[in-house]
């Protein structure tokens, strides 16, 4: 059974960086589409980035393009979200999620079925 565990969150100042990790157990993560989501205080959850398992295609929401990078380390069965130039608007609980890919469905529109418990990111001076 697939289980996901996020780590790497914390309190940073604006302009600083963090790297979030999403470690999997139970299955080989490279066979799954992986998404990163976040929920800011008082706001709805939103998709941040995802990576396809079939062709490695990545997606980023507009507000993080050029600042965030999603990547896989298959040897460690882990997906990372490297976040740089962080702003207070990036504050929130970050979650990774996995889904077995469906043909024709990009990772940005997938219905993710397995979720981690989340890791908190706070960007504040």
mmCIF file of C-alpha atoms in Angstrom:
data_model
loop_
_atom_site.group_PDB
_atom_site.id
_atom_site.type_symbol
_atom_site.label_atom_id
_atom_site.label_comp_id
_atom_site.label_asym_id
_atom_site.label_seq_id
_atom_site.Cartn_x
_atom_site.Cartn_y
_atom_site.Cartn_z
ATOM 1 C CA UNK A 1 0.000 0.000 0.000
ATOM 2 C CA UNK A 2 1.342 3.381 -1.033
ATOM 3 C CA UNK A 3 2.131 5.796 1.757
ATOM 4 C CA UNK A 4 3.544 9.281 1.343
ATOM 5 C CA UNK A 5 5.463 11.315 3.903
ATOM 6 C CA UNK A 6 6.341 14.959 3.356
ATOM 7 C CA UNK A 7 9.194 16.751 5.062
ATOM 8 C CA UNK A 8 11.305 19.849 4.695
ATOM 9 C CA UNK A 9 8.895 22.560 5.705
ATOM 10 C CA UNK A 10 9.799 25.321 8.084
ATOM 11 C CA UNK A 11 9.970 29.024 8.766
ATOM 12 C CA UNK A 12 12.016 31.087 6.348
ATOM 13 C CA UNK A 13 12.379 34.735 5.437
ATOM 14 C CA UNK A 14 11.213 36.181 2.130
ATOM 15 C CA UNK A 15 13.687 35.450 -0.637
ATOM 16 C CA UNK A 16 14.972 32.275 0.964
ATOM 17 C CA UNK A 17 14.639 28.695 -0.250
ATOM 18 C CA UNK A 18 13.303 25.379 0.961
ATOM 19 C CA UNK A 19 13.280 21.900 -0.458
ATOM 20 C CA UNK A 20 10.291 19.732 0.312
ATOM 21 C CA UNK A 21 10.533 15.967 0.090
ATOM 22 C CA UNK A 22 7.822 13.434 -0.586
ATOM 23 C CA UNK A 23 9.039 9.975 0.339
ATOM 24 C CA UNK A 24 7.085 6.886 -0.589
ATOM 25 C CA UNK A 25 6.857 3.442 0.854
ATOM 26 C CA UNK A 26 5.025 0.405 -0.361
ATOM 27 C CA UNK A 27 5.308 0.985 -4.097
ATOM 28 C CA UNK A 28 7.673 2.376 -6.702
ATOM 29 C CA UNK A 29 6.923 6.057 -6.915
ATOM 30 C CA UNK A 30 8.252 6.500 -10.436
ATOM 31 C CA UNK A 31 5.196 4.642 -11.719
ATOM 32 C CA UNK A 32 2.870 7.341 -10.358
ATOM 33 C CA UNK A 33 2.007 10.881 -11.265
ATOM 34 C CA UNK A 34 2.988 13.049 -8.312
ATOM 35 C CA UNK A 35 1.483 16.388 -7.430
ATOM 36 C CA UNK A 36 2.318 19.038 -4.872
ATOM 37 C CA UNK A 37 -0.542 21.038 -3.439
ATOM 38 C CA UNK A 38 -0.841 23.721 -0.817
ATOM 39 C CA UNK A 39 -3.486 25.262 1.362
ATOM 40 C CA UNK A 40 -2.916 28.763 2.611
ATOM 41 C CA UNK A 41 -4.665 29.875 5.818
ATOM 42 C CA UNK A 42 -8.289 30.562 5.042
ATOM 43 C CA UNK A 43 -8.004 29.556 1.397
ATOM 44 C CA UNK A 44 -8.862 26.590 -0.750
ATOM 45 C CA UNK A 45 -6.288 23.979 -1.581
ATOM 46 C CA UNK A 46 -4.508 24.637 -4.870
ATOM 47 C CA UNK A 47 -2.256 22.656 -7.118
ATOM 48 C CA UNK A 48 1.324 23.885 -7.171
ATOM 49 C CA UNK A 49 3.206 21.485 -9.407
ATOM 50 C CA UNK A 50 3.129 17.954 -10.720
ATOM 51 C CA UNK A 51 5.229 15.504 -12.669
ATOM 52 C CA UNK A 52 3.997 12.821 -14.999
ATOM 53 C CA UNK A 53 5.244 9.267 -14.669
ATOM 54 C CA UNK A 54 4.832 8.433 -18.345
ATOM 55 C CA UNK A 55 6.971 11.115 -19.983
ATOM 56 C CA UNK A 56 8.265 13.312 -17.183
ATOM 57 C CA UNK A 57 6.112 16.264 -18.192
ATOM 58 C CA UNK A 58 5.917 18.862 -15.451
ATOM 59 C CA UNK A 59 3.345 21.464 -14.587
ATOM 60 C CA UNK A 60 3.628 24.613 -12.457
ATOM 61 C CA UNK A 61 0.983 27.067 -11.450
ATOM 62 C CA UNK A 62 1.699 30.491 -12.847
ATOM 63 C CA UNK A 63 2.675 32.086 -9.551
ATOM 64 C CA UNK A 64 5.536 29.642 -8.939
ATOM 65 C CA UNK A 65 6.947 29.316 -12.445
ATOM 66 C CA UNK A 66 10.642 30.065 -12.490
ATOM 67 C CA UNK A 67 10.894 29.721 -8.704
ATOM 68 C CA UNK A 68 9.820 26.132 -7.973
ATOM 69 C CA UNK A 69 11.213 22.944 -9.472
ATOM 70 C CA UNK A 70 9.766 19.467 -9.115
ATOM 71 C CA UNK A 71 12.053 16.491 -9.517
ATOM 72 C CA UNK A 72 12.276 12.784 -8.864
ATOM 73 C CA UNK A 73 15.002 10.685 -7.283
ATOM 74 C CA UNK A 74 13.926 7.205 -8.216
ATOM 75 C CA UNK A 75 16.781 5.602 -6.304
ATOM 76 C CA UNK A 76 15.392 7.171 -3.126
ATOM 77 C CA UNK A 77 11.774 6.725 -4.140
ATOM 78 C CA UNK A 78 11.291 10.406 -3.427
ATOM 79 C CA UNK A 79 9.928 13.459 -5.213
ATOM 80 C CA UNK A 80 11.209 16.917 -4.338
ATOM 81 C CA UNK A 81 9.854 20.401 -4.635
ATOM 82 C CA UNK A 82 12.670 22.917 -4.661
ATOM 83 C CA UNK A 83 11.283 26.322 -3.767
ATOM 84 C CA UNK A 84 13.295 29.500 -4.136
ATOM 85 C CA UNK A 85 12.630 33.232 -3.874
ATOM 86 C CA UNK A 86 9.878 32.454 -1.419
ATOM 87 C CA UNK A 87 7.311 35.111 -0.608
ATOM 88 C CA UNK A 88 4.718 35.364 2.164
ATOM 89 C CA UNK A 89 2.131 34.309 -0.415
ATOM 90 C CA UNK A 90 3.801 30.880 -0.518
ATOM 91 C CA UNK A 91 2.902 30.280 3.120
ATOM 92 C CA UNK A 92 0.712 27.260 3.722
ATOM 93 C CA UNK A 93 0.491 23.556 4.351
ATOM 94 C CA UNK A 94 2.063 21.645 1.499
ATOM 95 C CA UNK A 95 0.932 18.179 0.532
ATOM 96 C CA UNK A 96 2.153 15.657 -1.974
ATOM 97 C CA UNK A 97 -0.207 13.264 -3.640
ATOM 98 C CA UNK A 98 0.041 10.327 -6.001
ATOM 99 C CA UNK A 99 -2.133 8.704 -8.601
ATOM 100 C CA UNK A 100 -1.588 5.887 -11.056
ATOM 101 C CA UNK A 101 -1.654 7.619 -14.424
ATOM 102 C CA UNK A 102 -4.586 7.408 -16.790
ATOM 103 C CA UNK A 103 -3.895 7.555 -20.502
ATOM 104 C CA UNK A 104 -4.751 10.973 -21.837
ATOM 105 C CA UNK A 105 -5.020 12.657 -18.443
ATOM 106 C CA UNK A 106 -2.202 15.086 -17.683
ATOM 107 C CA UNK A 107 -0.924 15.199 -14.121
ATOM 108 C CA UNK A 108 -2.390 18.681 -13.745
ATOM 109 C CA UNK A 109 -5.920 17.255 -14.129
ATOM 110 C CA UNK A 110 -5.461 13.935 -12.377
ATOM 111 C CA UNK A 111 -7.718 12.791 -9.557
ATOM 112 C CA UNK A 112 -5.116 12.111 -6.895
ATOM 113 C CA UNK A 113 -5.942 9.215 -4.649
ATOM 114 C CA UNK A 114 -3.155 9.001 -2.078
ATOM 115 C CA UNK A 115 -2.101 11.945 0.056
ATOM 116 C CA UNK A 116 0.577 12.652 2.585
ATOM 117 C CA UNK A 117 -0.020 14.326 5.919
ATOM 118 C CA UNK A 118 1.469 17.650 4.871
ATOM 119 C CA UNK A 119 4.336 19.871 5.907
ATOM 120 C CA UNK A 120 4.023 23.489 6.947
ATOM 121 C CA UNK A 121 5.823 26.303 5.151
ATOM 122 C CA UNK A 122 5.865 29.779 6.663
ATOM 123 C CA UNK A 123 7.488 32.680 4.875
ATOM 124 C CA UNK A 124 7.747 35.686 7.128
ATOM 125 C CA UNK A 125 10.167 38.398 8.096
#
